mmCIF file of C-alpha atoms and ligand atoms in Angstrom:
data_model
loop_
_atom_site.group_PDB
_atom_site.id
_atom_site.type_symbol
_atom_site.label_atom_id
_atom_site.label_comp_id
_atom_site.label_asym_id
_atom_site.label_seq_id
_atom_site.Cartn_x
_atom_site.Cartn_y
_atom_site.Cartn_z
ATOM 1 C CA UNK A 1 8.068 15.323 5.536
ATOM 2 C CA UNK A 2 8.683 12.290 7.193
ATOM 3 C CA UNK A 3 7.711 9.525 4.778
ATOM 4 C CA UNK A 4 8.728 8.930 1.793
ATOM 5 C CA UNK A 5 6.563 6.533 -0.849
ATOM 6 C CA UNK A 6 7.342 5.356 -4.267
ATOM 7 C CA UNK A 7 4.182 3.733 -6.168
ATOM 8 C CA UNK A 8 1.837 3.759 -9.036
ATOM 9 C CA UNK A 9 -0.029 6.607 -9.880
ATOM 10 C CA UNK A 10 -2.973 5.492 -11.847
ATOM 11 C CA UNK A 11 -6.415 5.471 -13.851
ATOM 12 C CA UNK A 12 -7.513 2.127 -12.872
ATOM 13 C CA UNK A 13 -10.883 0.752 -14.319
ATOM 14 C CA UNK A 14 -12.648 -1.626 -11.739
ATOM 15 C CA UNK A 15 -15.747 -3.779 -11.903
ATOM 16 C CA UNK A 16 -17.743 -5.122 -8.748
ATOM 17 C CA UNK A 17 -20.751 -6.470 -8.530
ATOM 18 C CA UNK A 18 -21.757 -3.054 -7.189
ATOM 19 C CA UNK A 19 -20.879 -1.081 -9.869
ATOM 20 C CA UNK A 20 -17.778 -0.174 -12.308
ATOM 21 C CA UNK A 21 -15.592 2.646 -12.333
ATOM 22 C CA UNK A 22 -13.822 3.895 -15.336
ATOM 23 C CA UNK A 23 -9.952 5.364 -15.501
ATOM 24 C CA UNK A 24 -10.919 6.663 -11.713
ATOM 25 C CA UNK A 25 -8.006 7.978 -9.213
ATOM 26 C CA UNK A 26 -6.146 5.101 -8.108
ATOM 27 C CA UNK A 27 -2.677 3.106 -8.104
ATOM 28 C CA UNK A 28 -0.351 2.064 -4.966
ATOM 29 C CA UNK A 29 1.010 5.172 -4.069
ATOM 30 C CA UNK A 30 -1.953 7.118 -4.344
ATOM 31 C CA UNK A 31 -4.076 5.160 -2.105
ATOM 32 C CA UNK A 32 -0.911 4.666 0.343
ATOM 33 C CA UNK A 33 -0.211 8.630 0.494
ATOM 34 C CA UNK A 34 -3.883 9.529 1.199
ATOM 35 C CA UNK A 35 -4.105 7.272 3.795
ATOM 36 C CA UNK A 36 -0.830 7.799 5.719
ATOM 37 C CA UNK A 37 -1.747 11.687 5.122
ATOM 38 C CA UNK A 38 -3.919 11.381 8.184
ATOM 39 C CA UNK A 39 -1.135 10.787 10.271
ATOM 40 C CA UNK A 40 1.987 12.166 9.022
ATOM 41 C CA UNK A 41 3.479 14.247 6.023
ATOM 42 C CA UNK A 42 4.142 12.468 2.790
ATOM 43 C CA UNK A 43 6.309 12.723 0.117
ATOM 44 C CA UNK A 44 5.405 11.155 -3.518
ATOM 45 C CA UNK A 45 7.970 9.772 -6.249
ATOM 46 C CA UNK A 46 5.871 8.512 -9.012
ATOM 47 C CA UNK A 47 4.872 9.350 -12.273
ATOM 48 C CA UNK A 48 2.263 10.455 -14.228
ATOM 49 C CA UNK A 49 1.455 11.111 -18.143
ATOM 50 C CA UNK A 50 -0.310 14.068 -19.737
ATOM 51 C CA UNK A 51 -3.829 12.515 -19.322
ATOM 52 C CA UNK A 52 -3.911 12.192 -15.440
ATOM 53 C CA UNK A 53 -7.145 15.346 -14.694
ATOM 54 C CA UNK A 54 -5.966 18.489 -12.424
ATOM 55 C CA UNK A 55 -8.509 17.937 -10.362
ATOM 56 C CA UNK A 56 -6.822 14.540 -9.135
ATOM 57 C CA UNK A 57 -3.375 16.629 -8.517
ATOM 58 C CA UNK A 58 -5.592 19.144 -6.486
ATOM 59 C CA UNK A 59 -6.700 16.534 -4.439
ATOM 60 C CA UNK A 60 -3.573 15.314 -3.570
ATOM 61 C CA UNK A 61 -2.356 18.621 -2.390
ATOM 62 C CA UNK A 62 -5.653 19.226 -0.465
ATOM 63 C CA UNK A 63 -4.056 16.337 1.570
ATOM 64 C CA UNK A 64 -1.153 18.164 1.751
ATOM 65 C CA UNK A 65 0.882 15.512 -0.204
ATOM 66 C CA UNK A 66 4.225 16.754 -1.278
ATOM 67 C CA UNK A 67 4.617 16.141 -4.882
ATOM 68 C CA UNK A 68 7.654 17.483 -5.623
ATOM 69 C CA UNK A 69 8.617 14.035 -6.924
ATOM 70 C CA UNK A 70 5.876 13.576 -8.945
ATOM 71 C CA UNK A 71 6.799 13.715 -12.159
ATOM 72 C CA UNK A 72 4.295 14.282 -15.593
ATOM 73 C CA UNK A 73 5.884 12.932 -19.059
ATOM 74 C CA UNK A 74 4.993 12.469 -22.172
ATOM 75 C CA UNK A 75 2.437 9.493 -22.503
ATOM 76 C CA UNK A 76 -0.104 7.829 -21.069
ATOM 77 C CA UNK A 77 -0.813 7.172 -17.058
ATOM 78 C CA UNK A 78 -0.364 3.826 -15.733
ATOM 79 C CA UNK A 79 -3.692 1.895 -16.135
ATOM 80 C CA UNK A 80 -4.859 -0.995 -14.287
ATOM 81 C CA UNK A 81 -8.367 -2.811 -14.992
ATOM 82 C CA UNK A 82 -9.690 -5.450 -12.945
ATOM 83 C CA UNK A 83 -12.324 -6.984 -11.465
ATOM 84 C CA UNK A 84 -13.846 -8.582 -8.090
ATOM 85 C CA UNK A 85 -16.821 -11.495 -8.750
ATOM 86 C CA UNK A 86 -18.902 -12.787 -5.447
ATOM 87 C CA UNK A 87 -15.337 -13.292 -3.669
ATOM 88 C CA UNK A 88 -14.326 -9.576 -2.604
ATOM 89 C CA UNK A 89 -10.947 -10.838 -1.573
ATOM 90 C CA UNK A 90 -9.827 -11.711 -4.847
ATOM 91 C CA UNK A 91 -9.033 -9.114 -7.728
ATOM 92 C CA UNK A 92 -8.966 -10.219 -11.357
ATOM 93 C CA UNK A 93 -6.132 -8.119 -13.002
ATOM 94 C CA UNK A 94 -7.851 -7.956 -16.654
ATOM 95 C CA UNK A 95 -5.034 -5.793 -18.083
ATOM 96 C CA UNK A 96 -2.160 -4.262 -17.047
ATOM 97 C CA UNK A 97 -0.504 -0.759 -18.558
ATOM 98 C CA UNK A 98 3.073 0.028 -17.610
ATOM 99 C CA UNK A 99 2.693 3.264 -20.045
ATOM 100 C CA UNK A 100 4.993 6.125 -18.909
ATOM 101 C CA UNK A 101 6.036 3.401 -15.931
ATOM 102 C CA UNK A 102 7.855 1.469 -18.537
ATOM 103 C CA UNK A 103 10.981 4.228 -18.596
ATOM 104 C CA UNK A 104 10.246 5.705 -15.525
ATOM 105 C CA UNK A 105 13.752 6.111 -13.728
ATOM 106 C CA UNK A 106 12.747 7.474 -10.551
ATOM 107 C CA UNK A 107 14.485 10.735 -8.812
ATOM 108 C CA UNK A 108 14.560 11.380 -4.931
ATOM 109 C CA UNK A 109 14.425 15.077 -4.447
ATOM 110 C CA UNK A 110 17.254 16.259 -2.225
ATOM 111 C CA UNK A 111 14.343 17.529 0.378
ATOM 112 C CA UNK A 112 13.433 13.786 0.732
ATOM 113 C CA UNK A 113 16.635 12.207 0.839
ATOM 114 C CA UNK A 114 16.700 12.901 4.265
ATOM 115 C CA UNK A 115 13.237 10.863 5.145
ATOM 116 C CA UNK A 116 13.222 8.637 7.942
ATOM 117 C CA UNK A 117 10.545 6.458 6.969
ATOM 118 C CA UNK A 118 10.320 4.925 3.460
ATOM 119 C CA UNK A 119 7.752 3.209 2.069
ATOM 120 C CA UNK A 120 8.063 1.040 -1.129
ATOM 121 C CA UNK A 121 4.461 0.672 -2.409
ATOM 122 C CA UNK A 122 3.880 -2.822 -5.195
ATOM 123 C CA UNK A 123 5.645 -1.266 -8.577
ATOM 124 C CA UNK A 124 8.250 -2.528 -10.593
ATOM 125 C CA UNK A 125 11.342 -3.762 -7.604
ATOM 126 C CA UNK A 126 13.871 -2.329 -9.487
ATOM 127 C CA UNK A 127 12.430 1.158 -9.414
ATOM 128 C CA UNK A 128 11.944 0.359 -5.196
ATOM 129 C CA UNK A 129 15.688 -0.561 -5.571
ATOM 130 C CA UNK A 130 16.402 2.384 -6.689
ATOM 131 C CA UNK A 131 14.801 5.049 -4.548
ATOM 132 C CA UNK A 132 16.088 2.721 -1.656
ATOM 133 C CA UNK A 133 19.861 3.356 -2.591
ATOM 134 C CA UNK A 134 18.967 6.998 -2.719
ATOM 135 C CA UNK A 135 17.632 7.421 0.787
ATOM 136 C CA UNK A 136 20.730 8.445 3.153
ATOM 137 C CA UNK A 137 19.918 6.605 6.686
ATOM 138 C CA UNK A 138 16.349 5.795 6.746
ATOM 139 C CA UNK A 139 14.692 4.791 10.571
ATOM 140 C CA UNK A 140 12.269 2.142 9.023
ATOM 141 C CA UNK A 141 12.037 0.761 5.235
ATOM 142 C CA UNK A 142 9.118 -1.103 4.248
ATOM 143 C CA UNK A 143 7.775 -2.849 1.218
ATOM 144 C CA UNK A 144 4.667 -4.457 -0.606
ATOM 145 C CA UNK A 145 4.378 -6.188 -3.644
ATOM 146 C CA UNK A 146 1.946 -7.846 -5.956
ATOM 147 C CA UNK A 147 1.641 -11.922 -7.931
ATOM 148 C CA UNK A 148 2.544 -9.466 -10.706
ATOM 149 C CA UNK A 149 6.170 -8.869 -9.535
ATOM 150 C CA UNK A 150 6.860 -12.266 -7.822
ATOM 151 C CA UNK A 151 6.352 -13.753 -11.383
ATOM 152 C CA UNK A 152 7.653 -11.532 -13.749
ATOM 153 C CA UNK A 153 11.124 -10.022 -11.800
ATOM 154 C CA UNK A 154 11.513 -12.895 -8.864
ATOM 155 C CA UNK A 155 15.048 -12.184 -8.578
ATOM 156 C CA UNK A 156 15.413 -8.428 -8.507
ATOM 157 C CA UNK A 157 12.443 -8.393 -6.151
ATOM 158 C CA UNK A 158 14.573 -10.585 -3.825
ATOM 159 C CA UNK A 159 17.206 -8.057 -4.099
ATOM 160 C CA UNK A 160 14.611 -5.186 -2.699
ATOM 161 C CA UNK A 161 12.991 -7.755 0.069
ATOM 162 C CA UNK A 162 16.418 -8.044 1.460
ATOM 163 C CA UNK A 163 16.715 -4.816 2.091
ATOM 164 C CA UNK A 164 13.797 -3.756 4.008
ATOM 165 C CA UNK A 165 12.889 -4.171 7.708
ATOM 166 C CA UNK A 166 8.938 -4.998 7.178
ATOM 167 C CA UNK A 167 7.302 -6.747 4.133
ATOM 168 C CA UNK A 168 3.515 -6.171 3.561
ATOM 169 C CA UNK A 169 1.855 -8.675 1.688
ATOM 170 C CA UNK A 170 -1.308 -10.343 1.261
ATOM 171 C CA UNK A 171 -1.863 -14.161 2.311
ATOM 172 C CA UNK A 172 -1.604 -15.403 -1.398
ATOM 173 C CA UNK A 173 1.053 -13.774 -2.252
ATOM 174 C CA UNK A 174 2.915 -14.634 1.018
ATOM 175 C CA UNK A 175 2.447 -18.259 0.229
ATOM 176 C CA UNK A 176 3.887 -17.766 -3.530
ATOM 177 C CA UNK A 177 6.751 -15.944 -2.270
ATOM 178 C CA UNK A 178 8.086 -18.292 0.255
ATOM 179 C CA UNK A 179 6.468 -21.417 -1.473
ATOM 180 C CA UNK A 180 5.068 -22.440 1.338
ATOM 181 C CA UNK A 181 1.613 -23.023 2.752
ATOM 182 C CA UNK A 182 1.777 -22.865 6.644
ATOM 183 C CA UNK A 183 1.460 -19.223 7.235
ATOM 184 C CA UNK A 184 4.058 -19.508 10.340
ATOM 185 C CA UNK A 185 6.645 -21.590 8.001
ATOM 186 C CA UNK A 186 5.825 -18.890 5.495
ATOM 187 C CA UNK A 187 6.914 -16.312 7.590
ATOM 188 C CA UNK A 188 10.126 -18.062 8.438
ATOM 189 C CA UNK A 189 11.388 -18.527 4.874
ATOM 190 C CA UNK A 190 10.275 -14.822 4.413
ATOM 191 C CA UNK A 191 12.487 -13.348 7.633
ATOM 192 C CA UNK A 192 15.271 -15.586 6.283
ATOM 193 C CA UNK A 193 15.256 -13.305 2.561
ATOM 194 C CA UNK A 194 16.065 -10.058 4.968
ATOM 195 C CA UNK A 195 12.870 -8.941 6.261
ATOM 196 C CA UNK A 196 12.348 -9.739 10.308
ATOM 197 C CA UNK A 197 8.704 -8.440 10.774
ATOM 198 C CA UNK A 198 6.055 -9.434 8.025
ATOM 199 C CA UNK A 199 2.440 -8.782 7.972
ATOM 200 C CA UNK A 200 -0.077 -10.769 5.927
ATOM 201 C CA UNK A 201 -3.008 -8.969 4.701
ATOM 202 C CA UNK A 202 -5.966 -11.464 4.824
ATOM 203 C CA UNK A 203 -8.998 -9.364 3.393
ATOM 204 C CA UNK A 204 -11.802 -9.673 4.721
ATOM 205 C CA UNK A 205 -10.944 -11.718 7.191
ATOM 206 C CA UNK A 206 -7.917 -9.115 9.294
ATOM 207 C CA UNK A 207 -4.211 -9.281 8.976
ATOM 208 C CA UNK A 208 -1.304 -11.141 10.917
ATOM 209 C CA UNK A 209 1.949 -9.469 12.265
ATOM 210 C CA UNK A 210 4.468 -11.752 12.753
ATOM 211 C CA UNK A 211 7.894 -10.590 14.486
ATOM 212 C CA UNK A 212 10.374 -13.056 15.549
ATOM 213 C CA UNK A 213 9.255 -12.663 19.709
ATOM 214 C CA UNK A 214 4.823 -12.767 18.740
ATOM 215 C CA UNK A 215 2.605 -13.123 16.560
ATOM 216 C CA UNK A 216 -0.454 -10.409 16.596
ATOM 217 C CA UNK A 217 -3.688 -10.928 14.865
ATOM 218 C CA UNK A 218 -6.168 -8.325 14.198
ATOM 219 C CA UNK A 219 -9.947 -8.491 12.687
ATOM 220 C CA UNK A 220 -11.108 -6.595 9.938
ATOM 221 C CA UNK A 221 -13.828 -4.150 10.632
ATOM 222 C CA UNK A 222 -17.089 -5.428 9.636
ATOM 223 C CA UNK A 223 -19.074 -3.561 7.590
ATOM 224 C CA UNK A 224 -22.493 -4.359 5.844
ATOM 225 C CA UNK A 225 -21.419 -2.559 2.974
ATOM 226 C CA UNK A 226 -18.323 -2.988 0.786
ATOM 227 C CA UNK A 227 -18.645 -1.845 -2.531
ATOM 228 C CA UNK A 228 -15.233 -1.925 -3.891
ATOM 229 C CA UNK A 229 -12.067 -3.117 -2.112
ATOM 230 C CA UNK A 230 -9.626 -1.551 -4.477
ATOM 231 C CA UNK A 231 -6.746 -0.230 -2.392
ATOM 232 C CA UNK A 232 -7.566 -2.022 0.781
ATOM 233 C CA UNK A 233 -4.777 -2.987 1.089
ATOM 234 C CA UNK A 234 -2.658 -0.033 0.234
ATOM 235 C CA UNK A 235 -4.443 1.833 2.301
ATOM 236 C CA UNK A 236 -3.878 -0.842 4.977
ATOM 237 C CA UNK A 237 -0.224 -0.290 4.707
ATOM 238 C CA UNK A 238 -0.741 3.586 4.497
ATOM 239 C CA UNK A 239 -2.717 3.726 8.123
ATOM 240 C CA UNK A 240 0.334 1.354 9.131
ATOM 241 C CA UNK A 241 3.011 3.143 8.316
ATOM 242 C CA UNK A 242 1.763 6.489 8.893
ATOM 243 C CA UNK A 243 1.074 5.644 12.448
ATOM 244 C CA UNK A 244 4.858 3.990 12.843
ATOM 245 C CA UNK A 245 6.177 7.508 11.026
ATOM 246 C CA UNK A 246 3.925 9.555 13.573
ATOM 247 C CA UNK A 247 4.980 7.685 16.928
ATOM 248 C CA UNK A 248 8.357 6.843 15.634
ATOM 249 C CA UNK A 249 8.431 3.541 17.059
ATOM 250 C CA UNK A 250 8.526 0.492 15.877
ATOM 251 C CA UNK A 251 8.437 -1.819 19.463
ATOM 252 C CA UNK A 252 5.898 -3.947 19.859
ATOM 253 C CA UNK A 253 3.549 -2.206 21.623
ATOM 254 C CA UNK A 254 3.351 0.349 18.095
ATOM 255 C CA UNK A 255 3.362 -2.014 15.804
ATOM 256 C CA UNK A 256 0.201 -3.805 17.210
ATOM 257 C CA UNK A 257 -1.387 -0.520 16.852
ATOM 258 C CA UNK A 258 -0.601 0.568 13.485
ATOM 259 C CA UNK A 259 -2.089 -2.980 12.645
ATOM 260 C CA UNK A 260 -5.058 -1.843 13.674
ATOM 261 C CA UNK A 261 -4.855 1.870 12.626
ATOM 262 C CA UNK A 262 -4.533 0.112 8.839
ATOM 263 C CA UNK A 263 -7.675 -2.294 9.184
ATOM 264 C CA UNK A 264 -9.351 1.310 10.254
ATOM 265 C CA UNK A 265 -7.921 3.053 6.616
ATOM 266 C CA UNK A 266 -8.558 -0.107 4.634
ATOM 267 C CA UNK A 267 -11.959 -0.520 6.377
ATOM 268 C CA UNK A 268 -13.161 3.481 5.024
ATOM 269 C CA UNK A 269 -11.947 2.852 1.816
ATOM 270 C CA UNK A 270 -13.907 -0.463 0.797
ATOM 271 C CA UNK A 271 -17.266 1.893 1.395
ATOM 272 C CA UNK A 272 -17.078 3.245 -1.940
ATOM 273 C CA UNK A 273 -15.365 2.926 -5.387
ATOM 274 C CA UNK A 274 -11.998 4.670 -6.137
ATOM 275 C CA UNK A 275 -11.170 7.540 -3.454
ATOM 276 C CA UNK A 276 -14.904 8.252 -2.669
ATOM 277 C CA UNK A 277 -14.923 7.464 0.817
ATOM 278 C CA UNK A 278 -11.075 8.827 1.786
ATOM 279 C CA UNK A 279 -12.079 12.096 0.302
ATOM 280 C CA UNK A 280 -14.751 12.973 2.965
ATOM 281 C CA UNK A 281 -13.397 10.966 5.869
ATOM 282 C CA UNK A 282 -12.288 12.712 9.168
ATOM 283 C CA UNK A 283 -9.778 12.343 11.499
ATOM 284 C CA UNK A 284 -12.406 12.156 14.540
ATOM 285 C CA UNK A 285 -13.805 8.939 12.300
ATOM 286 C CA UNK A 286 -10.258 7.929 11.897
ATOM 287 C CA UNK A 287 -10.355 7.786 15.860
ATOM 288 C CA UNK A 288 -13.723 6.960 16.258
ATOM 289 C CA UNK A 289 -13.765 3.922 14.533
ATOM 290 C CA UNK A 290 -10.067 2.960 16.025
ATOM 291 C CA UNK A 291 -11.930 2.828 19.534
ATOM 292 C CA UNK A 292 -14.680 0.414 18.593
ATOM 293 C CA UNK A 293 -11.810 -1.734 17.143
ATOM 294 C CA UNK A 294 -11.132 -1.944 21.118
ATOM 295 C CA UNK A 295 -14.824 -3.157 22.170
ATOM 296 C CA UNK A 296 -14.523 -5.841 19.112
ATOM 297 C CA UNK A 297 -11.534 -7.648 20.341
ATOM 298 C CA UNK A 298 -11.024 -6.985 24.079
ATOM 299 C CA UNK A 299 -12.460 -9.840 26.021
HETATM 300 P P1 AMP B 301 -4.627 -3.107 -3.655
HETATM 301 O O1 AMP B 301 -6.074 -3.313 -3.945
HETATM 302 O O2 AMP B 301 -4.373 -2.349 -2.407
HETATM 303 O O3 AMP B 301 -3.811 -4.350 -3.720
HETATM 304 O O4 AMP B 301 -4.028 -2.179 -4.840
HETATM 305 C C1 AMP B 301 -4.786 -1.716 -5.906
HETATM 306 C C2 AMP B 301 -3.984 -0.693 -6.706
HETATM 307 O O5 AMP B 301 -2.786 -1.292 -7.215
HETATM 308 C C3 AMP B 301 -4.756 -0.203 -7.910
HETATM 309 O O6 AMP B 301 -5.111 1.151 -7.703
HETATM 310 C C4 AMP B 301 -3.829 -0.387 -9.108
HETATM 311 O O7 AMP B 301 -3.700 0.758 -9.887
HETATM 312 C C5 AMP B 301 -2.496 -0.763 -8.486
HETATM 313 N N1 AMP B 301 -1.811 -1.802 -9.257
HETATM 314 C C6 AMP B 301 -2.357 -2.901 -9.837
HETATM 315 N N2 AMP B 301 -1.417 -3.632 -10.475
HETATM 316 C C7 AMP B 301 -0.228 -2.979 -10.287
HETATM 317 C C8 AMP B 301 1.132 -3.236 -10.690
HETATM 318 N N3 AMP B 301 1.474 -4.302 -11.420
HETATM 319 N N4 AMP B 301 2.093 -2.353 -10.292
HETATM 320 C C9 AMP B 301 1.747 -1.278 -9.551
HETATM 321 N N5 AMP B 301 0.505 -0.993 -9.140
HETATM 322 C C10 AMP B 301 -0.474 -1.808 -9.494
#
């Protein structure tokens, strides 16, 4: 086990204008760990309440997901609604659940302490905080985050950013973070909190990596069908980090690469609602589609 995640586990209900789930598989660390499970073991902290189905634990561990730090209390699972209009790129968070989240204190099993890769998927940044201080001497610590947390706990989410080596975030939430507009001036304030490499997550349209020698932009696949871009970006971060714990590097060279290994995860998962599409995806259409990611930007 080489990566470690902390994240929601949820039932999130989601509404596109190509159909609506209901209290399907989803939350941060859930999309993350399936998606980094193609290229590395994973190791879950998170927790879960007495409703979350069997069936969704079986899946996990058909992806060979360690969840010895998944916990089950009493209470509900974390729930998230929302919902995407004509504008794919922008989720409406309708209602929010915290439910067994809300006392959650989370607990690193001793097999994961040793994990050289951690990855602190958009919850609560005190509970990243706190499986941070439990990891000995991670390789490589990186961290996303949500509008959610930037308003409600600014200043202990500071405290985490500082911390890590990458921050993942989307283009709107970059700009809130650092206050600024200017992408490049965004990333400067942002590498000036702690973090020295930062990629923005652009939707639809690809994702930047900035690092303080280059800036490397990638496309996003495109598809003619995207039916629900729940997770994108999760999954994004999984295919990203998963490469990075796989090829433990981090130099340039890799990190250009797991940018595009993530617009390949993101790209499967925005074919169907919830987990449809990651639960019959391959690893030769992992590949596959990584190549053709060559012929669309290679000139
Ligand atoms: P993404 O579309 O990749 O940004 O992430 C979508 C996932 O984030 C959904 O499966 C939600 O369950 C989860 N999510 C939404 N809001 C929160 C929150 N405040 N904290 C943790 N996870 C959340």
């Amino acid at each position: 086990m080489d990566l470690l995640v902390v994240g929601s586990v949820a039932l999130d209900s989601v509404e596109t204008p190509y159909g609506r789930v209901e209290k399907a598989l989803g939350g941060s660390a859930v999309y993350f760990s399936v998606s980094a499970s193609y290229f590395t073991g994973v190791g879950m902290v998170a927790v879960i309440g007495q409703d979350f189905s069997e069936d969704y634990v079986d899946f996990l561990k058909s992806r060979n997901i360690d969840l010895r730090g998944l916990k089950r209390e009493h209470g509900l699972t974390f729930q998230w609604r929302g919902r995407y209009d004509s504008d794919l790129n922008e989720a409406k968070t309708l209602d929010t659940q915290l439910n067994v989240f809300e006392d959650f204190r989370p607990l690193v099993p001793d097999e994961y302490q040793e994990a050289s890769v951690i990855f602190l998927a958009n919850i609560d940044p005190e509970l990243q905080l706190n499986v941070l201080e439990q990891v000995k001497h991670p390789r490589l610590t990186i961290c996303d985050t949500m509008n959610f947390w930037i308003e409600k706990k600014p200043d202990q989410l500071k405290e985490t950013i500082e911390r890590v080596d990458i921050l993942i975030i989307n283009e709107g939430e970059a700009r809130q973070l650092s206050r600024e507009y200017n992408l490049i001036k965004a990333y400067q304030k942002i590498s000036s909190y702690g973090p020295k490499t930062l990629v923005i997550k652009q939707g639809s349209y690809g994702a930047l990596l900035f690092t303080p020698s280059s800036i490397f932009s990638a496309p996003a696949y495109p598809l003619e069908s995207v039916l629900d871009p729940t997770g994108a970006g999760d999954c994004f971060a999984g295919g990203f980090t998963g490469y990075l714990a796989k090829s433990q590097g981090s130099a340039e060279k890799e990190l250009n690469k797991a940018v595009i290994y993530g617009s390949v995860m993101a790209s499967f998962n925005v074919e169907d609602f919830s987990l449809g599409r990651l639960r019959t995806l391959t690893l030769d259409e992992v590949e596959e589609r990584f190549e053709s990611f060559k012929g669309l930007t290679q000139f």
